[in-house]
CSV table of C-alpha atoms in Angstrom, one decimal:
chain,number,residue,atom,x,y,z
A,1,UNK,CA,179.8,-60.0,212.0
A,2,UNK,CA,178.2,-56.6,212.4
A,3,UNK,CA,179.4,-54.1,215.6
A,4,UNK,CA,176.0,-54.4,216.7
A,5,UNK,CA,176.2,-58.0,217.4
A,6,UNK,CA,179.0,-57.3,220.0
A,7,UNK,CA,178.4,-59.1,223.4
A,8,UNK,CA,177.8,-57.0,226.6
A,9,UNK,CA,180.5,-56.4,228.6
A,10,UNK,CA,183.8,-56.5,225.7
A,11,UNK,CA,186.6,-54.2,226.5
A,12,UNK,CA,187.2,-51.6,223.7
A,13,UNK,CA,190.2,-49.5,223.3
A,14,UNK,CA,190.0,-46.6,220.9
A,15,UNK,CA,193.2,-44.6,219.5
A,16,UNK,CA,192.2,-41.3,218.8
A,17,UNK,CA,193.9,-37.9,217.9
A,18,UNK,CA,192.8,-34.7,220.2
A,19,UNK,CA,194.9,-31.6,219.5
A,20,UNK,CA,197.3,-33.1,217.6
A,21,UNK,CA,198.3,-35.8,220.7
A,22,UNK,CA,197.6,-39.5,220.4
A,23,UNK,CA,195.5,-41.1,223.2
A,24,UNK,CA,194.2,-44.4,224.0
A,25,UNK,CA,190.8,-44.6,225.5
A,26,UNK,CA,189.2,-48.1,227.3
A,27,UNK,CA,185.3,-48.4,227.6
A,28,UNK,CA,183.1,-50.9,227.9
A,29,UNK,CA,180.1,-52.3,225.5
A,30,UNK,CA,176.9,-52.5,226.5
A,31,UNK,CA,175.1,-53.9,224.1
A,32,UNK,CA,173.8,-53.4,220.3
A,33,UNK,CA,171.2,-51.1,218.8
A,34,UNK,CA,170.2,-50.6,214.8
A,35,UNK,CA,172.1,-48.1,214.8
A,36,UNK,CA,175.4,-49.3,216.5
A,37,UNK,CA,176.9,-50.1,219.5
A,38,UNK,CA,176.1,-48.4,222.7
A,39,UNK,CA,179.2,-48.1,224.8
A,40,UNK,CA,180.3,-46.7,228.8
A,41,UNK,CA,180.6,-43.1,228.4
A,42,UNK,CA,184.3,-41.6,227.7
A,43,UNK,CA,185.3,-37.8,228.7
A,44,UNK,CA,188.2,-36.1,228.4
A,45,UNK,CA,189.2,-33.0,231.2
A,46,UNK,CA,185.3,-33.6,232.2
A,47,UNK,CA,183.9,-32.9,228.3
A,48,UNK,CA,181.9,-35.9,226.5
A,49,UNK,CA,184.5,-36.6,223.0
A,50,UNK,CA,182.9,-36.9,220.2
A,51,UNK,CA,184.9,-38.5,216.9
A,52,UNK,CA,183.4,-37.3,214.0
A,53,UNK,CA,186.5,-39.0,211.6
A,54,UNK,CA,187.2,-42.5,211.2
A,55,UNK,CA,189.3,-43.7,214.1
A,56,UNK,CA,191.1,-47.0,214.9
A,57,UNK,CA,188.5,-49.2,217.4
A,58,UNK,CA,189.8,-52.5,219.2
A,59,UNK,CA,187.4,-54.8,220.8
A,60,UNK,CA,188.2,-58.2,222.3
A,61,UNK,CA,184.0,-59.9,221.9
A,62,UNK,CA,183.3,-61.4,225.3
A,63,UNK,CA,181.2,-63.9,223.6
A,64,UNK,CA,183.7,-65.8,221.5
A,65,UNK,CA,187.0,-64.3,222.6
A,66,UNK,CA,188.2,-62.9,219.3
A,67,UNK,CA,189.6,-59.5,218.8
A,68,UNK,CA,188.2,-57.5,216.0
A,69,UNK,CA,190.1,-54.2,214.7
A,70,UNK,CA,188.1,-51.7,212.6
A,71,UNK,CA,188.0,-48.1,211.4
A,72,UNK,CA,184.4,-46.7,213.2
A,73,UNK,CA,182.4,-44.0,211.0
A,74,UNK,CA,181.7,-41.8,214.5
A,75,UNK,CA,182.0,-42.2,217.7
A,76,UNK,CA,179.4,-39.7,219.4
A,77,UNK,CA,177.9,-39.3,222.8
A,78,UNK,CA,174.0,-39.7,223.4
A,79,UNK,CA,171.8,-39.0,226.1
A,80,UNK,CA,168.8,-42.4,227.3
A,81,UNK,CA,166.7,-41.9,230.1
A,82,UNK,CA,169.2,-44.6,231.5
A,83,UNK,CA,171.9,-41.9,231.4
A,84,UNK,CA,175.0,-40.4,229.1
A,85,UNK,CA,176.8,-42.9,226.9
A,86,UNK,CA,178.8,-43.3,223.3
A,87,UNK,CA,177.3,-44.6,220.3
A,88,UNK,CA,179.8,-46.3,218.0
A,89,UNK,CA,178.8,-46.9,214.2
A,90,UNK,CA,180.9,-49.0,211.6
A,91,UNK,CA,179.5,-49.1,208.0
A,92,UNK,CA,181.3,-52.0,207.3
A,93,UNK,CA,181.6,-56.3,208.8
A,94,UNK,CA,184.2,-56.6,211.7
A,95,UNK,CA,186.5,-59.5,210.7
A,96,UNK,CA,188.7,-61.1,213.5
A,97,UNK,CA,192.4,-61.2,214.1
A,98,UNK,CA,194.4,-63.7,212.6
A,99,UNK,CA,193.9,-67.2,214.3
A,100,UNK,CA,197.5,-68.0,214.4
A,101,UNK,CA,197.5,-65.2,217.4
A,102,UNK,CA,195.7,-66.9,219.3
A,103,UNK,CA,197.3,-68.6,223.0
A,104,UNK,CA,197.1,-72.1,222.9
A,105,UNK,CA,196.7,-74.4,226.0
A,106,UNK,CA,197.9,-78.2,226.7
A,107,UNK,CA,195.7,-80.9,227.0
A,108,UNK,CA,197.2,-84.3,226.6
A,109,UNK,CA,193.8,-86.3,226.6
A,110,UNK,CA,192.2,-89.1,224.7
A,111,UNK,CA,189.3,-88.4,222.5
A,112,UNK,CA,187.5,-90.2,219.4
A,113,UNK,CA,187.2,-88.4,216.1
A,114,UNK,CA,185.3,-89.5,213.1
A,115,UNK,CA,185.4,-87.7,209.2
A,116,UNK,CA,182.4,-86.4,207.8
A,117,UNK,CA,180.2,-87.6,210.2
A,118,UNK,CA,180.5,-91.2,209.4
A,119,UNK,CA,181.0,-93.9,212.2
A,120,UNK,CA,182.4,-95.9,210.0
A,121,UNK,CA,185.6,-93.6,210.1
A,122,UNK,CA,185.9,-93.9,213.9
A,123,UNK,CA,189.2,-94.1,215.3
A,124,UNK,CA,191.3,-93.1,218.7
A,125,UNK,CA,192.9,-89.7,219.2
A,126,UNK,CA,194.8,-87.7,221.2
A,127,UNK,CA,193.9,-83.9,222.0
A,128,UNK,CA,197.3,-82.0,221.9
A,129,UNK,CA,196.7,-78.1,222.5
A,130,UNK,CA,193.5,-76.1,222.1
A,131,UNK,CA,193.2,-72.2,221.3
A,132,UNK,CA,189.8,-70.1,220.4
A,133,UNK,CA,190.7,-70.6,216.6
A,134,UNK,CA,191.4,-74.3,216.4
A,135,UNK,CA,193.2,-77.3,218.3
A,136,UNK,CA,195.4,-80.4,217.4
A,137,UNK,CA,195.0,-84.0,217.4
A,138,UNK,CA,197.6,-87.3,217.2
A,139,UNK,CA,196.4,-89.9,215.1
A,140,UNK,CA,197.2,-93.2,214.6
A,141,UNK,CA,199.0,-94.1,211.3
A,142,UNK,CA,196.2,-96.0,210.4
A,143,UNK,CA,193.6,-92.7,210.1
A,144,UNK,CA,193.4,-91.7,206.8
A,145,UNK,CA,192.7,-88.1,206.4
A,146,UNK,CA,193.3,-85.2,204.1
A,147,UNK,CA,193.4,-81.7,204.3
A,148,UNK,CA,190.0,-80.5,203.9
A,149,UNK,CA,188.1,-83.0,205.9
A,150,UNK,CA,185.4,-82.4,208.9
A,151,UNK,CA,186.1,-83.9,211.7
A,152,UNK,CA,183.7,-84.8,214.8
A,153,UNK,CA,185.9,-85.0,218.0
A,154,UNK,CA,185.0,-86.0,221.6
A,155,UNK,CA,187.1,-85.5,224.7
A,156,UNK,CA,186.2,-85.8,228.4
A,157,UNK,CA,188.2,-83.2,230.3
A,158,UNK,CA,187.6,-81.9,234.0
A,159,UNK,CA,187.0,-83.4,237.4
A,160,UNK,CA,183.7,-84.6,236.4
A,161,UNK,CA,184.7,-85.7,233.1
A,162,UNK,CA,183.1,-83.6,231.3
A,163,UNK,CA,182.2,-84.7,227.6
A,164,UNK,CA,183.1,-81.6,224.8
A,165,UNK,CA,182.3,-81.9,221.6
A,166,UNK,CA,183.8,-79.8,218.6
A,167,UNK,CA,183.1,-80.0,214.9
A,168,UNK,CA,186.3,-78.6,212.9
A,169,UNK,CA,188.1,-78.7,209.4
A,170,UNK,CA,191.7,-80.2,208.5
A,171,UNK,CA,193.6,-77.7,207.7
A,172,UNK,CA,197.4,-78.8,207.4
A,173,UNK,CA,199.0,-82.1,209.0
A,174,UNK,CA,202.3,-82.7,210.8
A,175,UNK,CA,203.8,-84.6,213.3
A,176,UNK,CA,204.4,-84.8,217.2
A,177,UNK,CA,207.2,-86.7,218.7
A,178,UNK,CA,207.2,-88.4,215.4
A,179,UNK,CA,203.7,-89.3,215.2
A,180,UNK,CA,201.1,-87.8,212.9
A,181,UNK,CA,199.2,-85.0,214.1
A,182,UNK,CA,196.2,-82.9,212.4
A,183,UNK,CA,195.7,-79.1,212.8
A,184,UNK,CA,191.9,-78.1,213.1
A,185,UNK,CA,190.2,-74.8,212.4
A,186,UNK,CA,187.1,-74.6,214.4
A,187,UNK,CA,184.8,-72.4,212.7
A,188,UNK,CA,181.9,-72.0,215.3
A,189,UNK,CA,183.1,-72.2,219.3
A,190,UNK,CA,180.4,-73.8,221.2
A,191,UNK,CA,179.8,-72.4,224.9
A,192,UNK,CA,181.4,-75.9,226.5
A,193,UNK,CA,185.0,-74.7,224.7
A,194,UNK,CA,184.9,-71.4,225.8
A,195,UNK,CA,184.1,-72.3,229.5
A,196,UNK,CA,186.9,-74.9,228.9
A,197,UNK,CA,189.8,-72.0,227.6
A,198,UNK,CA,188.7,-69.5,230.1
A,199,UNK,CA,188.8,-72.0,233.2
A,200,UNK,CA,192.7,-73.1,231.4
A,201,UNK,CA,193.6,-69.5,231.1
A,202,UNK,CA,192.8,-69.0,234.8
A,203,UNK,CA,194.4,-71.8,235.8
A,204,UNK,CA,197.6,-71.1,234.0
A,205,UNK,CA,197.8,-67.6,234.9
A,206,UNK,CA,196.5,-68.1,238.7
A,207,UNK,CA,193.4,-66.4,238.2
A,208,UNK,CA,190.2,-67.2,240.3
A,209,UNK,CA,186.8,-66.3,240.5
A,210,UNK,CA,187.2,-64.6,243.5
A,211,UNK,CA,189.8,-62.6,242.4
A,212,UNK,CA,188.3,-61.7,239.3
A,213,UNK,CA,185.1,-59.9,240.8
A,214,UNK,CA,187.0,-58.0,243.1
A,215,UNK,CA,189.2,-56.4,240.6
A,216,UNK,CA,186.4,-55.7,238.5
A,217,UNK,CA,185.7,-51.8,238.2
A,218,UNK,CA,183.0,-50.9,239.9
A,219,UNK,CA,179.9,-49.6,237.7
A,220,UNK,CA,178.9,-46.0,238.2
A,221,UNK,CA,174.9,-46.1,239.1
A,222,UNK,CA,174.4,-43.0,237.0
A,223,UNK,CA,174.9,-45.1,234.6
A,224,UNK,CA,173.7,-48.1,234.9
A,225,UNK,CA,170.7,-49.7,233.1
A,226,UNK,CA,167.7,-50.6,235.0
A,227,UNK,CA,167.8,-54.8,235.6
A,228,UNK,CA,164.1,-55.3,236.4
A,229,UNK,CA,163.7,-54.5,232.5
A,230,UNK,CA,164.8,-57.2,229.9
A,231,UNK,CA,167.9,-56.8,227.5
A,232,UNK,CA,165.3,-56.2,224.8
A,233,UNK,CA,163.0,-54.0,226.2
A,234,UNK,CA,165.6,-51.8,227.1
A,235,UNK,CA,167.5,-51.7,223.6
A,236,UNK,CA,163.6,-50.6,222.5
A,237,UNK,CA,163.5,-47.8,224.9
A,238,UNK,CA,167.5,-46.8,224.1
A,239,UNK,CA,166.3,-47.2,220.1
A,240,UNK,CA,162.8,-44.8,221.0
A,241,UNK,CA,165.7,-42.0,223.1
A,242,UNK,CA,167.6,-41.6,220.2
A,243,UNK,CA,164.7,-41.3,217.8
A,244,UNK,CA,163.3,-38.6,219.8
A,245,UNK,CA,167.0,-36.5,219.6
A,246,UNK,CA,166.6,-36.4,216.0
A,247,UNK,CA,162.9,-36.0,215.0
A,248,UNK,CA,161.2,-34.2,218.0
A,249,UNK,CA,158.0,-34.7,218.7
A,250,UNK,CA,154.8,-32.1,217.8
A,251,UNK,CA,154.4,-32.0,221.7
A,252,UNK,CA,157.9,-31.3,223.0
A,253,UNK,CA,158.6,-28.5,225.5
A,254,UNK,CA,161.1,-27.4,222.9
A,255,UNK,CA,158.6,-26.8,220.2
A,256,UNK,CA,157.2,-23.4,220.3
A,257,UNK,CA,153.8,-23.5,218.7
A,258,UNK,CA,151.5,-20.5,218.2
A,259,UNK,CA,147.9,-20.6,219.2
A,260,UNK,CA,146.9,-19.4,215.4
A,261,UNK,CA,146.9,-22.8,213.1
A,262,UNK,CA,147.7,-20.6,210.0
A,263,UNK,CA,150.6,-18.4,211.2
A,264,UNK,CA,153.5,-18.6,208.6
A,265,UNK,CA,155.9,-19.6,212.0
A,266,UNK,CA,153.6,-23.2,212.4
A,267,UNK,CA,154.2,-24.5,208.7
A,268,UNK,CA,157.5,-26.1,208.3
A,269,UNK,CA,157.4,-25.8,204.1
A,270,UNK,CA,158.5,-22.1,205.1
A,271,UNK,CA,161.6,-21.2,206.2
A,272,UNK,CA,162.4,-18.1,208.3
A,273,UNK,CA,166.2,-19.0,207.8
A,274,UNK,CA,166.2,-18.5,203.9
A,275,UNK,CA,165.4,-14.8,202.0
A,276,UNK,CA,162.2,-14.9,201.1
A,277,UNK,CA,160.7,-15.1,197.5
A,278,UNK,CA,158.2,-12.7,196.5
A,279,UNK,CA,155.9,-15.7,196.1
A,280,UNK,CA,156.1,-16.6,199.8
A,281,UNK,CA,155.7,-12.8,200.8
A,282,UNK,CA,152.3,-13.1,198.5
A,283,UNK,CA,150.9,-16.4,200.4
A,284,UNK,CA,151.8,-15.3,203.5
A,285,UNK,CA,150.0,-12.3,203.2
A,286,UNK,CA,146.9,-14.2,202.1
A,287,UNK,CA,147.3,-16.1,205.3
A,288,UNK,CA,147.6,-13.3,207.3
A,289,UNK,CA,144.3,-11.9,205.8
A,290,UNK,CA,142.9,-15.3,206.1
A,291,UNK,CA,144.1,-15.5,210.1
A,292,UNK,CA,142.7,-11.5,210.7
A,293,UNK,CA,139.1,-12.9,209.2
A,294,UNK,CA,138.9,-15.6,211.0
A,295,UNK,CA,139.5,-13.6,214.2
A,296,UNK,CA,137.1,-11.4,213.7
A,297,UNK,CA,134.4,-13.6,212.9
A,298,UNK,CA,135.4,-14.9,216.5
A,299,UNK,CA,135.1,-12.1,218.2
A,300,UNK,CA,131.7,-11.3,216.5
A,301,UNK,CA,130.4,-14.7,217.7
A,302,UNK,CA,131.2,-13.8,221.4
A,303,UNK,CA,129.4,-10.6,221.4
């Protein structure tokens, strides 16, 4: 997974050294550009920080729940016609936390599983726990499976019964109250199990909608990207403001060009930074001759 593919809205927490003093700074993503991942602006005593050395970046994904830790490149403001915010770059793929970290939630309902796909292989199940990494299942003793195996289980959970389906991999067996139980790894989290852990992790913790969008920071409107424009029209325009910070154009107001196409201060193969050579000197006199000729055969064509 690269940082650019980081969902809109994940909370990042970067630990940073200013001064020799240890901080912890929280933002917000906004969403993913080529060139990294555009995040909520950060100052410190009213200045834009800028982290030109690796630091340590934590960022729970909003998408699939995970949290990834990585060293970023830079961390560096930039300026959109949208407003002020941090660009962070990471040269290398974020990998996720260890899966065993992950909270797990009770279910305690019956399901159907099959292996490999085949119907054949259809038996009865019970759905023990569930977490964003995996889940666990009772078996009968007359399910023969092996560590290794993919599994296709079914489970209706909810007042309406909803149906979830998961596709996962055996990973180790044991037993439950004496009865033999498989532990899945989910590799790829379907929107249905997400919904399903988030409305179980509200539950268990009293969380509710309501309660959720009123503790919500509120968005400062300097800030904020325009919603009549799409997601991807904006990332274009983002993309287009940052191009223009680092090659600016022929006709920007900070640009000086001279009226005279061949002054020595127009061609950008000379520099005025630089001693120099006595070659340059030479051409550049040339061209000044050059400039004073073809001024004076103006002003003879006006008279």
């Amino acid at each position: 997974m690269n940082i650019n593919d980081i969902a809109a809205g994940s909370q990042i927490r970067i630990h940073a050294s200013i001064n020799n003093h240890n901080i912890v700074l929280m933002t917000e993503a906004i969403f993913g550009i080529n060139a990294g991942l555009l995040c909520k602006p950060m100052e410190y005593f009213g200045k834009y920080m800028q982290f030109l050395e690796p630091s340590k970046v934590q960022i729970r994904n909003k998408r699939d729940g995970r949290i990834y830790k990585f060293m970023s490149t830079s961390i560096t403001p930039v300026k959109t016609r949208y407003g002020n915010f941090h660009l962070i770059k990471c040269s290398s793929a974020l990998e996720p936390e260890n899966s065993r970290k992950s909270e797990r939630f009770s279910l305690e309902k019956v399901g159907l599983f099959r292996i490999s796909g085949n119907s054949a292989t259809l038996h009865n199940c019970i759905v023990h726990d569930i977490s964003m990494r995996g889940m666990s299942i009772i078996i009968d003793n007359n399910s023969k499976c092996k560590v290794g195996d993919r599994i296709d289980i079914t489970f209706r959970y909810g007042e309406l019964l909803h149906q979830y389906e998961v596709t996962a991999e055996v990973v180790r067996m044991f037993t439950v109250s004496g009865r033999p139980a498989l532990g899945c790894s989910i590799a790829n989290m379907n929107v249905d199990i997400i919904g399903l852990l988030n409305a179980k992790k509200n539950e268990k913790y009293g969380l509710s909608e309501s309660s959720i969008t009123a503790t919500a920071p509120s968005t400062d409107t300097s800030t904020n990207l325009n919603p009549e424009i799409s997601k991807e029209q904006q990332i274009v325009e983002v993309e287009e403001d940052l191009a223009r910070q680092l090659i600016p154009e022929k006709d920007s107001p900070h640009r000086k060009i001279s009226a005279n196409p061949l002054d020595p201060a127009n061609l950008e193969h000379i520099s005025r930074k630089e001693p120099k050579t006595l070659r340059q000197q030479r051409k550049e006199a040339r061209m000044a001759e050059q400039a004073k000729a073809i001024e004076n055969l103006l002003d003879l064509r006006d008279v």
